[in-house]
Short mmCIF file of C-alpha atoms in Angstrom, two decimals:
data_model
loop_
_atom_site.label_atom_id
_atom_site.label_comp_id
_atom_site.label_asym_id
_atom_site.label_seq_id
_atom_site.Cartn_x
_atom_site.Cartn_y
_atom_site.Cartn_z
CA UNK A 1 10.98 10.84 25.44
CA UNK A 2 13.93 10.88 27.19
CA UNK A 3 15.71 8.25 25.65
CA UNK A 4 14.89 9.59 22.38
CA UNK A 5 16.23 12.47 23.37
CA UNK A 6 19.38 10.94 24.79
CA UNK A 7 20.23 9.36 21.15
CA UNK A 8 19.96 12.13 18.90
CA UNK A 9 22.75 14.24 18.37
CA UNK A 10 23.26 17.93 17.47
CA UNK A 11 23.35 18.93 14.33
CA UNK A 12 27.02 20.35 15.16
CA UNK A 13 28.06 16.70 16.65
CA UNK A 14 26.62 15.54 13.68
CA UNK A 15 28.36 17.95 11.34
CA UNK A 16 31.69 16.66 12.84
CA UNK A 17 31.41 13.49 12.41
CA UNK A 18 31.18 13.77 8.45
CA UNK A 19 33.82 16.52 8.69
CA UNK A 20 35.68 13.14 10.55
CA UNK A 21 34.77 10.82 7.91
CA UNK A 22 35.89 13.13 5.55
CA UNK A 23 38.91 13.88 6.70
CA UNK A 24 39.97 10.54 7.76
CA UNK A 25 38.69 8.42 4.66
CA UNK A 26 37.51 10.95 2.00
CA UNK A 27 33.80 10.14 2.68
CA UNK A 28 31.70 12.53 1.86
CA UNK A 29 28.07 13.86 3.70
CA UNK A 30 25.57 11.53 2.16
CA UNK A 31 21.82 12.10 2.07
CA UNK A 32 19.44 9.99 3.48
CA UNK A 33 21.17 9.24 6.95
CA UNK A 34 21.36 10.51 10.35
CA UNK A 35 23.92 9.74 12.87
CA UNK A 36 22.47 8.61 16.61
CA UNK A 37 25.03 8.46 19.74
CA UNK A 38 25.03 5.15 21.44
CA UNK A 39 26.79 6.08 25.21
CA UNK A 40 29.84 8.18 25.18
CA UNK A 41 31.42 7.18 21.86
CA UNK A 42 29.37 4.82 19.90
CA UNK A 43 27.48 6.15 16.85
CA UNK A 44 24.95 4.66 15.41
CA UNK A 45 23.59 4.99 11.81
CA UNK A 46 19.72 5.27 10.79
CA UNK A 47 17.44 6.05 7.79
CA UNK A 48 15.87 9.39 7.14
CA UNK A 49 12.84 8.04 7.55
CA UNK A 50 13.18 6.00 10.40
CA UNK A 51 14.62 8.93 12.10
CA UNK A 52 11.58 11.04 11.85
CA UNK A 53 9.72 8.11 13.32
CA UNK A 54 11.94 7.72 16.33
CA UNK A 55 10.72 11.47 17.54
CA UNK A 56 7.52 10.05 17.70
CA UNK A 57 8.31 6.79 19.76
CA UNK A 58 7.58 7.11 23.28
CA UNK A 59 10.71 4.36 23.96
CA UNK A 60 13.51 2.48 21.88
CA UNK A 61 15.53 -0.93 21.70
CA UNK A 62 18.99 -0.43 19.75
CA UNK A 63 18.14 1.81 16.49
CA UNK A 64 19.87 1.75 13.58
CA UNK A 65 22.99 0.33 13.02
CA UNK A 66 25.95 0.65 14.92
CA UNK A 67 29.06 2.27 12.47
CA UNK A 68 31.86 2.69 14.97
CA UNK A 69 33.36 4.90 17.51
CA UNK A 70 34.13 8.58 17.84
CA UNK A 71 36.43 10.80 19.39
CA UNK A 72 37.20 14.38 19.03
CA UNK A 73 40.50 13.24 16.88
CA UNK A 74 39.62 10.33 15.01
CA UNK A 75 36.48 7.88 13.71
CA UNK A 76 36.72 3.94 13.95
CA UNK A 77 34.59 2.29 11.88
CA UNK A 78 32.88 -0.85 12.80
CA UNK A 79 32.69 -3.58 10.28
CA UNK A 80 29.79 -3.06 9.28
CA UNK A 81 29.93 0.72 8.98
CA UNK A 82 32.98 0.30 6.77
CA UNK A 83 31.12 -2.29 4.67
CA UNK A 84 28.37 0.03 4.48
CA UNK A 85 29.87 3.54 3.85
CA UNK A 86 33.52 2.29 2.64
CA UNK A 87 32.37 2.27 -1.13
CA UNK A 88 32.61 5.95 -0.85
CA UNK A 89 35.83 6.38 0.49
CA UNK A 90 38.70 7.58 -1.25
CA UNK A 91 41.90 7.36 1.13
CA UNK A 92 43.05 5.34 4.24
CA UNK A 93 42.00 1.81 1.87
CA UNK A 94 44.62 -1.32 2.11
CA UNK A 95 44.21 -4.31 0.39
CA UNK A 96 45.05 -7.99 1.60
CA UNK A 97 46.18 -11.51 -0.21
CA UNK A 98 43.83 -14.19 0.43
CA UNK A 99 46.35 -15.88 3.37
CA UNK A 100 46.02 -12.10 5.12
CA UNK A 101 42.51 -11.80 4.78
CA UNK A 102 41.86 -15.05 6.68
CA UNK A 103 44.37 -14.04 9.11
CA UNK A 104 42.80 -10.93 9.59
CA UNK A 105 39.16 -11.98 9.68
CA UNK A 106 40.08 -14.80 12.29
CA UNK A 107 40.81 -11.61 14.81
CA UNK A 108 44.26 -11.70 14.44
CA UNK A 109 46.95 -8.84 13.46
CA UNK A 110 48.38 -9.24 10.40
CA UNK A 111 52.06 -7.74 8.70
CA UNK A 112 51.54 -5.10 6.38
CA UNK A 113 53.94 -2.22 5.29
CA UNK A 114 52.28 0.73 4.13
CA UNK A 115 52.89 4.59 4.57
CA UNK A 116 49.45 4.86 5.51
CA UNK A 117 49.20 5.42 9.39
CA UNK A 118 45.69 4.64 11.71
CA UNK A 119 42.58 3.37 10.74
CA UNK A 120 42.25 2.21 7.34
CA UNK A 121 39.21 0.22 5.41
CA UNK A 122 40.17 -3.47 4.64
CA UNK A 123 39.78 -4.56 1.56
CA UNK A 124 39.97 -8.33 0.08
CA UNK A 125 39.00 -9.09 -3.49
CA UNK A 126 37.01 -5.99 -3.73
CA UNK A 127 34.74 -7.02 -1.25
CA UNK A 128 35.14 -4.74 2.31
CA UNK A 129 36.10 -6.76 5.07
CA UNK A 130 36.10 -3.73 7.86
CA UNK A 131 38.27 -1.79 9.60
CA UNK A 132 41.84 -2.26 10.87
CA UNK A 133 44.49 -0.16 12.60
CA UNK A 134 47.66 0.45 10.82
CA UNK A 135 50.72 1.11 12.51
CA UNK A 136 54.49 0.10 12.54
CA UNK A 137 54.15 -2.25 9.76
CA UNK A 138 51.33 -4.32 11.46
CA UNK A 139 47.51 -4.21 10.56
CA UNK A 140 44.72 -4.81 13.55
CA UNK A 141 42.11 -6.42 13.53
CA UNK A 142 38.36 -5.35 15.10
CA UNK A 143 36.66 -8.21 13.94
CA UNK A 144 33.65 -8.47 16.74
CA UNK A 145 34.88 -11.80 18.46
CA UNK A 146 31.18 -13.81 17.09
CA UNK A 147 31.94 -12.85 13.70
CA UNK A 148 35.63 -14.14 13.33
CA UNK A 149 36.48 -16.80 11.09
CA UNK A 150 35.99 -20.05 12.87
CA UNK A 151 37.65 -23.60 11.55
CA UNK A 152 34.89 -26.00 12.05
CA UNK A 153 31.60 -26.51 13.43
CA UNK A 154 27.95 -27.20 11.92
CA UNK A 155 25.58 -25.32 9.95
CA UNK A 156 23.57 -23.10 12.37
CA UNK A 157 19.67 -23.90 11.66
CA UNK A 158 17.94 -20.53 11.38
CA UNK A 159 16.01 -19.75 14.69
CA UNK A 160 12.31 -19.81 14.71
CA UNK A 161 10.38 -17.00 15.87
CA UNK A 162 7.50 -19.76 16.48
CA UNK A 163 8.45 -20.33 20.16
CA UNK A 164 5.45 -20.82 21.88
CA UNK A 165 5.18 -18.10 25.02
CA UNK B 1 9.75 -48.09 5.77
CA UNK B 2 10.76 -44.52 6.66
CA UNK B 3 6.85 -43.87 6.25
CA UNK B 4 5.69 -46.80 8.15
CA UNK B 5 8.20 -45.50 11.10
CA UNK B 6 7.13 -41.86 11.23
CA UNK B 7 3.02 -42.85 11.07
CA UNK B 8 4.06 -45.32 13.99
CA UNK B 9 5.81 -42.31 15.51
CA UNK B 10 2.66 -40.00 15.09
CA UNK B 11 0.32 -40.13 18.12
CA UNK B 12 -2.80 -41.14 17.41
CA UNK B 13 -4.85 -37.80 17.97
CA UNK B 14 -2.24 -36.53 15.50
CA UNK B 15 -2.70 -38.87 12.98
CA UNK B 16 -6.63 -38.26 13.15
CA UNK B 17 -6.21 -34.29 13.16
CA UNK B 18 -3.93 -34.54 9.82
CA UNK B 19 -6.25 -36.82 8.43
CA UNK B 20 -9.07 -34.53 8.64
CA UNK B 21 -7.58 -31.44 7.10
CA UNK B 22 -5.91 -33.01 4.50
CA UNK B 23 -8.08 -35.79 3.50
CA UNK B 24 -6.34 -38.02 0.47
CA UNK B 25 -3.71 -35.79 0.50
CA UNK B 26 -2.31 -37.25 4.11
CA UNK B 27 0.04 -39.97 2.50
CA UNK B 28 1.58 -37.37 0.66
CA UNK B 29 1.53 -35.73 3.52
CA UNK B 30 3.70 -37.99 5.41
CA UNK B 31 5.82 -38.64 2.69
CA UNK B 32 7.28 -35.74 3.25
CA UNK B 33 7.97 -35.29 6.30
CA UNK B 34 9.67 -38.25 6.33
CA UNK B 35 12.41 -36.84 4.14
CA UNK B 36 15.05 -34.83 5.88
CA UNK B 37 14.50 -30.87 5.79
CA UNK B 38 15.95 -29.08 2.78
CA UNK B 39 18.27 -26.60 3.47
CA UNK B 40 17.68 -22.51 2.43
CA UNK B 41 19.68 -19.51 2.24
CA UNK B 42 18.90 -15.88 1.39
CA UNK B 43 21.43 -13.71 -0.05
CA UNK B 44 21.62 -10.87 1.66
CA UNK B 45 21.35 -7.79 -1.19
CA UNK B 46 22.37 -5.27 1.46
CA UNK B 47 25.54 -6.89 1.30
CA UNK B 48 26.27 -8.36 -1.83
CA UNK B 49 24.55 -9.33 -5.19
CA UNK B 50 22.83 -12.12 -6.14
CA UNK B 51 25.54 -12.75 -8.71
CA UNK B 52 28.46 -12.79 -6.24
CA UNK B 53 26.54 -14.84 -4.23
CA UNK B 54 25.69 -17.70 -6.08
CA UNK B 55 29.28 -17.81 -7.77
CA UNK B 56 30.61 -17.83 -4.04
CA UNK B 57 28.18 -20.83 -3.51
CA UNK B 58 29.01 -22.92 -6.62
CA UNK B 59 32.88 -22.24 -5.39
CA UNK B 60 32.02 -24.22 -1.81
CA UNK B 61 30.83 -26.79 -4.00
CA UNK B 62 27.07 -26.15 -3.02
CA UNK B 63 24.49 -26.58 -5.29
CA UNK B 64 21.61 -24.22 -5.46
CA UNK B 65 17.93 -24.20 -6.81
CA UNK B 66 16.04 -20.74 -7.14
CA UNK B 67 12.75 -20.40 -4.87
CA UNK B 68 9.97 -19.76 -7.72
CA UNK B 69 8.44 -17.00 -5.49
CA UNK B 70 11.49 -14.97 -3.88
CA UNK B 71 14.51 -13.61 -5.76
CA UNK B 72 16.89 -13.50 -3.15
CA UNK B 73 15.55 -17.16 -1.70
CA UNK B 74 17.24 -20.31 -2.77
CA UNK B 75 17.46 -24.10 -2.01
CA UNK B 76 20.82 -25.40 -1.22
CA UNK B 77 22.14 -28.49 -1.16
CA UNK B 78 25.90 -30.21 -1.04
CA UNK B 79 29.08 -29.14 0.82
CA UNK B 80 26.80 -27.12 3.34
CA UNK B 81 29.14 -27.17 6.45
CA UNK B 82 31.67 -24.95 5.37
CA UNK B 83 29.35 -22.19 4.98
CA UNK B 84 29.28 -20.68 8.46
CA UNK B 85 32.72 -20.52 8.10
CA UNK B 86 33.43 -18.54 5.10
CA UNK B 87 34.61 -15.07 4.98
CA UNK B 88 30.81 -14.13 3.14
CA UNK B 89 29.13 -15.45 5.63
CA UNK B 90 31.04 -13.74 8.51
CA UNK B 91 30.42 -10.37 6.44
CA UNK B 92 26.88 -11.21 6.30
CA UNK B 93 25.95 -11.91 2.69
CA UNK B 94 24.32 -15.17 3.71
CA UNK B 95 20.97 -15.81 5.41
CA UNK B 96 20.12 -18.77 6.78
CA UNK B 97 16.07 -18.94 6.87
CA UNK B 98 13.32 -21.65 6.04
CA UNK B 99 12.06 -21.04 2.37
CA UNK B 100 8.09 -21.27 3.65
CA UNK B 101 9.34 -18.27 6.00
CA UNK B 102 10.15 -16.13 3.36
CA UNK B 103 6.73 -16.30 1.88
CA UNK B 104 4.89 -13.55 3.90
CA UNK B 105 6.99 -10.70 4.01
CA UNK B 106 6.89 -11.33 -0.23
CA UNK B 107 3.01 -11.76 -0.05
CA UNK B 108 3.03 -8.40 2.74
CA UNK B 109 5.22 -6.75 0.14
CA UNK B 110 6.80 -4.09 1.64
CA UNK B 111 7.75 -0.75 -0.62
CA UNK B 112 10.47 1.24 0.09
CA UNK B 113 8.64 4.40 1.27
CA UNK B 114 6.57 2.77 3.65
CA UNK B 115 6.59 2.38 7.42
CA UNK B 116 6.50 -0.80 8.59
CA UNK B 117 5.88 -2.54 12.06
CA UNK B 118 7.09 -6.06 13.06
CA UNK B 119 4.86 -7.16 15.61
CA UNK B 120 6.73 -10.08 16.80
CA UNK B 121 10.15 -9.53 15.34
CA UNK B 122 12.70 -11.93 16.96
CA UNK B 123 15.01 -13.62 15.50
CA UNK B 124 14.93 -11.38 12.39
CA UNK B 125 14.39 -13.43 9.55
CA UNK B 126 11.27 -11.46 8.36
CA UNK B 127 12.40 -8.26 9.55
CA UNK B 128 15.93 -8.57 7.90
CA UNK B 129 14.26 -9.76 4.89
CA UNK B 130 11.51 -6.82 4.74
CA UNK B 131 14.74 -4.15 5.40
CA UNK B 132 16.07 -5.73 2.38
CA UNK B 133 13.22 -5.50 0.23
CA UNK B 134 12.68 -2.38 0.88
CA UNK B 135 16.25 -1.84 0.38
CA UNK B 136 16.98 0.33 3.36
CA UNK B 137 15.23 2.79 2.66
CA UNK B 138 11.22 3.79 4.99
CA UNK B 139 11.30 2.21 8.09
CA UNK B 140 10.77 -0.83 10.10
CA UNK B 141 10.01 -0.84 13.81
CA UNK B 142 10.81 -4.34 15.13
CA UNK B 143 8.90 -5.41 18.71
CA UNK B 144 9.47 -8.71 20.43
CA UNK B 145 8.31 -9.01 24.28
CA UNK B 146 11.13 -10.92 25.21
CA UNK B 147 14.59 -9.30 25.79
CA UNK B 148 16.45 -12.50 25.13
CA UNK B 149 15.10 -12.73 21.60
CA UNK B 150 15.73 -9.41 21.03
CA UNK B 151 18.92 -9.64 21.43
CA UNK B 152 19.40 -11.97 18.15
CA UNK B 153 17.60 -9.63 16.41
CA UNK B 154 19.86 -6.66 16.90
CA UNK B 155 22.39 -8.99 16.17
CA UNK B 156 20.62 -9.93 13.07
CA UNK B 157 19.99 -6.26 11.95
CA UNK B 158 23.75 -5.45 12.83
CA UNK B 159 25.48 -8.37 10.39
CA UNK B 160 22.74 -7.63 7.79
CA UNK B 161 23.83 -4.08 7.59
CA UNK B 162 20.58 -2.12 8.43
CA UNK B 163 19.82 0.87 8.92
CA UNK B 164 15.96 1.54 8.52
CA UNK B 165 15.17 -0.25 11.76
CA UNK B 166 14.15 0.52 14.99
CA UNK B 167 13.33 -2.81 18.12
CA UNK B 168 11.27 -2.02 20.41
CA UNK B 169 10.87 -4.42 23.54
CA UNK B 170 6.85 -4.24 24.27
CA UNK B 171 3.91 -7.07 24.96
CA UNK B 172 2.66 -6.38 21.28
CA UNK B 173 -1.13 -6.59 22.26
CA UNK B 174 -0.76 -3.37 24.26
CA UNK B 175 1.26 -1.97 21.69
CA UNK B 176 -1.62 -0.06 20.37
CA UNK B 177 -2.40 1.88 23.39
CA UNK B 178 1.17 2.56 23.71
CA UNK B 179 2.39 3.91 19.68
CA UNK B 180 1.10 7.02 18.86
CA UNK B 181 1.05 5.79 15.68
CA UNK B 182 -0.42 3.89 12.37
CA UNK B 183 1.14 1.58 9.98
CA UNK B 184 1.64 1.40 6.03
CA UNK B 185 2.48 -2.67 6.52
CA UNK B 186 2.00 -5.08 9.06
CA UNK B 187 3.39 -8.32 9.51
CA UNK B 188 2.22 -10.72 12.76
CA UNK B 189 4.37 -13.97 12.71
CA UNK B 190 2.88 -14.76 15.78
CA UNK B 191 4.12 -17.26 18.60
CA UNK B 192 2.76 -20.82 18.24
CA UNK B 193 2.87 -24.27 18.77
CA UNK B 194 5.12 -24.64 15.66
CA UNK B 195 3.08 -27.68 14.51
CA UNK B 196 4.09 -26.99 11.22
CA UNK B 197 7.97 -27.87 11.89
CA UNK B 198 7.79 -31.54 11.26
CA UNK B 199 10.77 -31.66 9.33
CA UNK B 200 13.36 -28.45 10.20
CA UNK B 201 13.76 -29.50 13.50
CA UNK B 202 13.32 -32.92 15.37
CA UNK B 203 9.87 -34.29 14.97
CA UNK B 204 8.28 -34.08 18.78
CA UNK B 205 4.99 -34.75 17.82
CA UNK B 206 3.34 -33.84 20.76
CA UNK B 207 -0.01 -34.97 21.17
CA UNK B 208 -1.64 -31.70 20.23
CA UNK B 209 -3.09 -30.13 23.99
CA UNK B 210 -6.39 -28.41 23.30
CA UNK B 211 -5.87 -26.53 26.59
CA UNK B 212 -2.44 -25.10 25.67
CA UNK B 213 -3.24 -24.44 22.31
CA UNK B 214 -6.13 -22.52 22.84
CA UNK B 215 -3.84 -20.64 25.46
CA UNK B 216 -2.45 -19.66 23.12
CA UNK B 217 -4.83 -18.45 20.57
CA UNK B 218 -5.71 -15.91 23.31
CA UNK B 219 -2.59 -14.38 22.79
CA UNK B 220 -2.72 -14.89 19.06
CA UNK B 221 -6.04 -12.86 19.02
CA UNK B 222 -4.88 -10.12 21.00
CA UNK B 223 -1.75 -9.32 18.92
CA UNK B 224 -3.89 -9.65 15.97
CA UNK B 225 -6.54 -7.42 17.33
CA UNK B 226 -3.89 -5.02 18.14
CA UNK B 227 -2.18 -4.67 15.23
CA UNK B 228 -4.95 -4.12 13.42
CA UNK B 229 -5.78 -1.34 15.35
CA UNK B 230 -2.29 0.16 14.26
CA UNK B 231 -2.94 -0.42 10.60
CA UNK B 232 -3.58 2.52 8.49
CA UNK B 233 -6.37 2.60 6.56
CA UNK B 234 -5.95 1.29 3.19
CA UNK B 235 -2.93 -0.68 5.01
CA UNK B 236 -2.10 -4.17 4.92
CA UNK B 237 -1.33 -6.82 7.61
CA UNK B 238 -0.04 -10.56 7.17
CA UNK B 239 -0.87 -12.42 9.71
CA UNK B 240 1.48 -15.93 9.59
CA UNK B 241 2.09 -19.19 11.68
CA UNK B 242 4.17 -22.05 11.37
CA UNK B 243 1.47 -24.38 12.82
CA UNK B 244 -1.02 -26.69 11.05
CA UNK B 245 -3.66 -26.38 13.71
CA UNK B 246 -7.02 -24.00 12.98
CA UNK B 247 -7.20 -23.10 16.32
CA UNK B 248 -3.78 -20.91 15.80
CA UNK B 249 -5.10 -20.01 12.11
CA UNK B 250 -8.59 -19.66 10.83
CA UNK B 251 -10.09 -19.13 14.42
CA UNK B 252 -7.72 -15.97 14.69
CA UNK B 253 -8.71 -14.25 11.55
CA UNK B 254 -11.93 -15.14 11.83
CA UNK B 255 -12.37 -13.48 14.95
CA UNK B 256 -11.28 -10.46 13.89
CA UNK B 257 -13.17 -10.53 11.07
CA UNK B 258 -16.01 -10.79 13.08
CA UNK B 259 -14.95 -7.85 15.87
CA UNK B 260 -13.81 -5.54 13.13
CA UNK B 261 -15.79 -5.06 9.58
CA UNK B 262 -13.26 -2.94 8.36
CA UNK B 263 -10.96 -5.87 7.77
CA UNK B 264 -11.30 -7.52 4.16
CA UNK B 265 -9.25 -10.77 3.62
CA UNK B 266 -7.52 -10.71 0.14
CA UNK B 267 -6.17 -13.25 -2.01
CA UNK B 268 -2.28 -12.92 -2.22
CA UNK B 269 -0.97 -11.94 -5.86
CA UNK B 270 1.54 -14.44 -6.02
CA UNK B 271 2.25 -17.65 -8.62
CA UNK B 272 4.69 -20.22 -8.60
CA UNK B 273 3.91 -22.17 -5.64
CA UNK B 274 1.54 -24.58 -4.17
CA UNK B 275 -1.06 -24.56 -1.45
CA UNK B 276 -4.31 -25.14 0.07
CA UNK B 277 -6.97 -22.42 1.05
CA UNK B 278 -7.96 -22.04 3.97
CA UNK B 279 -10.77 -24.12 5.53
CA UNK B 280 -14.14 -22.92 6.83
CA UNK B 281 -15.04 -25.54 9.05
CA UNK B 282 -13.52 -27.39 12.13
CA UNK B 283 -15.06 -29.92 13.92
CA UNK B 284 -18.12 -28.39 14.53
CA UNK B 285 -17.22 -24.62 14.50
CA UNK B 286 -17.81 -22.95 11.05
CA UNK B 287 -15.75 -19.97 10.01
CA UNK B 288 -16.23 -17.62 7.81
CA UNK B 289 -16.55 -18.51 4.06
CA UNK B 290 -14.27 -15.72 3.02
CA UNK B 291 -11.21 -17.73 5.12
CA UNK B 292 -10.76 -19.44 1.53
CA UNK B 293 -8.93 -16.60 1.00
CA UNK B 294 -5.87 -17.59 3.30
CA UNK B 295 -2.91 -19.63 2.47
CA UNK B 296 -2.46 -23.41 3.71
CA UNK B 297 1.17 -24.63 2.71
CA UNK B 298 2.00 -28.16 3.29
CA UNK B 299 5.13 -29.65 3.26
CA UNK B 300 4.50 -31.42 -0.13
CA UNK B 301 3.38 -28.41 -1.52
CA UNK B 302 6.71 -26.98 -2.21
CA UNK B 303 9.24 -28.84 -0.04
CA UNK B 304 9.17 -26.09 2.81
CA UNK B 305 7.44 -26.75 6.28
CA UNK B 306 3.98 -25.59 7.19
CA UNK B 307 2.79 -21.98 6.61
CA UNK B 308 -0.37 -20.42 7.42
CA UNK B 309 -0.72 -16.52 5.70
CA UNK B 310 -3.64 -14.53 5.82
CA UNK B 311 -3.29 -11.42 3.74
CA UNK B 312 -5.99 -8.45 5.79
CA UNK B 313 -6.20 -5.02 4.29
CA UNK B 314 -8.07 -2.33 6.59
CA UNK B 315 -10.85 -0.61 4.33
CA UNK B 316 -10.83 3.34 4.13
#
């Protein structure tokens, strides 16, 4: 129960961390989720339901899914945090040509002048790529390194969960 | 000639096992698996929608075919290797799985308010593709015993995009001395010999060892046995394989059939594809009659590889 109790954050953690999202990219509370810590800064995001069944597991694996980073000041999202919660933002949102958006899904930093400053969802054909960091004319990229765009190779067969033990 | 090859290829004791369960069906049989394996994809409606997906397809220049018994499940075909490296893809609106695989978490049928346990989990392809049917919402506890495996599945959950699901790295028969809990759904993929991959990945045929296989029906049993016990009543629990051999199949269910009579096989609801019931004898150990009731897919049923699904509700 320890571990359990290790991931579940207070409802005043909690409360910040919308108060964050708010703030930073106009995203309100929703219903329906909770927020779990993942070590010192990683936050993790899980159904309602699925969070009332983790008080009642005796031990986890990885829960939910992981949505980005937090500190005190500011929220990063992770790519698939902004893909999941960026339909609801309303600030902090740029939007890339089709030469940018490979650029930037390939992990690398691409030029972009904006007054916007900091994190900001990434946006391509209204489809949300993730999140970047905007500063000094220049857009980062947090692409997770096994996700980025890769030039050639073969089609991955699906994995079997038929392995015999 | 392709034919005449892979029966040359076949070992003997294979040839004779085939033969037996499928009887005049065994040149169709071989037929096809001598083709090459047809490719699959699931579009991921976490993600994206089925709309954007197939219009994304059609623009690589791949062709597609709807699978009759699964929305989201479709045969592809054509400019395939750019796929992986599309900017979908990398945002996870593609799923590469085997179209017979998607067939019991659609015949298990999750609902969005239930709970749901994944007794062997790893990779993810059922478990990604129950969190999407259910679309996010209930929950999904995903156990594999081995660390390495379960691994690719929170990597799988992760570029999927979901949230309802919680992996859990246990030995799943001891699982129900160890969850204080019951479930609405079930599903046990379990491990096997994988007999039924003749055409998805490079034919070994192995001369099928009694010894090993029946090793491994031990196991099979005991993660059955146990996740029955964590079946609620009125629940229900698909138990699937990937292998053609009775041993890993029939034998199971029918044992726990026999060790629990509050287990009642059920035909699965679903049209629009082929396959074989289950059979009742083997050699000279008889099953059950009510084994009828389970699913035998052959590869020239629907142009997938071998499935085995046995739908078991727990009576009240």
């Amino acid at each position: 129960m320890a571990q359990i109790k290790a991931l579940t954050m207070d409802l005043e953690r909690e409360t910040h961390v919308w108060q964050l999202l708010k703030k930073q990219f106009g995203i309100p509370k929703l219903a329906g989720y909770r927020f779990l810590k993942s070590g010192r800064k990683r936050i993790r995001l899980i159904s309602e339901a699925a969070f009332k069944l983790l008080s009642k597991l005796p031990y986890t694996g990885t829960t939910g899914l992981y949505i980005g980073e937090y500190s005190p000041k500011a929220f990063r999202l992770s790519m698939d945090g902004a893909q999941l919660l960026g339909h609801h933002a309303t600030k902090q949102k740029v939007e890339l040509t089709d030469v940018q958006a490979q650029q930037w899904l390939q992990g690398e930093s691409v030029n972009y002048e904006d007054i916007q400053r900091g994190y900001v969802i990434v946006i391509h054909n209204n489809t949300i790529l993730g999140c970047g960091s905007l500063s000094k004319g220049l857009l980062r990229s947090f692409v997770p390194k096994i996700r980025r765009l890769k030039l050639s190779d073969q089609l991955p067969g699906g994995e079997c969960s038929c392995q015999s033990p | 000639m392709t034919e005449i090859k892979q029966t040359a290829t076949l070992p003997p004791s294979l040839q004779e096992r085939f033969q037996m369960l499928l009887g005049d069906e065994y040149p169709q049989f071989l037929d096809a698996i001598s083709k090459p394996p047809t490719h699959f994809v699931r579009i991921n409606t976490l993600k994206t929608d089925i709309d954007a997906g197939l219009k994304q397809l059609k623009q690589l220049d791949i062709t597609y075919l709807p699978l009759p018994w699964y929305s989201a499940g479709f045969r592809i075909s054509g400019n395939l290797e750019h796929l992986p490296f599309t900017k979908e893809y990398s945002l996870g609106w593609y799923y590469i799985q085997e179209g017979g695989s998607m067939l019991p978490p659609v015949v298990l049928n999750p609902q969005s308010h239930d709970s749901v346990l994944d007794i062997c989990a790893a990779p993810g392809s059922k478990t990604t593709q129950m969190a999407q049917m259910m679309n996010n919402k209930g929950a999904i506890i995903a156990n594999d015993r081995s660390f390495r495996r379960l691994t690719s599945l929170g990597h799988n959950i992760q570029v999927c995009g979901i949230i309802n699901t919680i992996t859990l790295c246990q030995d799943g028969r001891h699982l129900s001395t160890r969850l204080p809990l019951q479930f609405d759904r079930i599903s046990v993929d379990v491990p096997c010999t994988a007999s039924g991959h003749l055409r998805s990945k490079p034919p070994q045929f192995e001369v099928p060892d009694l010894r090993r296989i029946l090793g491994i029906q031990t196991i099979q049993k005991g993660l059955l046995t146990a996740a029955f016990r964590l079946l609620k009543p009125e629940g229900s629990l698909v138990y699937s394989t990937c292998s053609i051999h009775p041993e890993e199949n029939e034998a199971v269910v029918d044992h726990l059939l026999r060790s629990s009579s509050d287990a009642v096989l059920k035909i699965p609801q679903l049209s629009n594809y082929r396959s074989h019931p289950g059979i009742t004898q083997w050699s000279d150990v008889h099953f059950s009659e009510k084994l009828t009731k389970c699913l035998r897919i052959y590869p020239h049923d629907n142009d997938t590889d071998s499935f085995f699904i046995a739908l078991i509700r727990k009576e009240a």
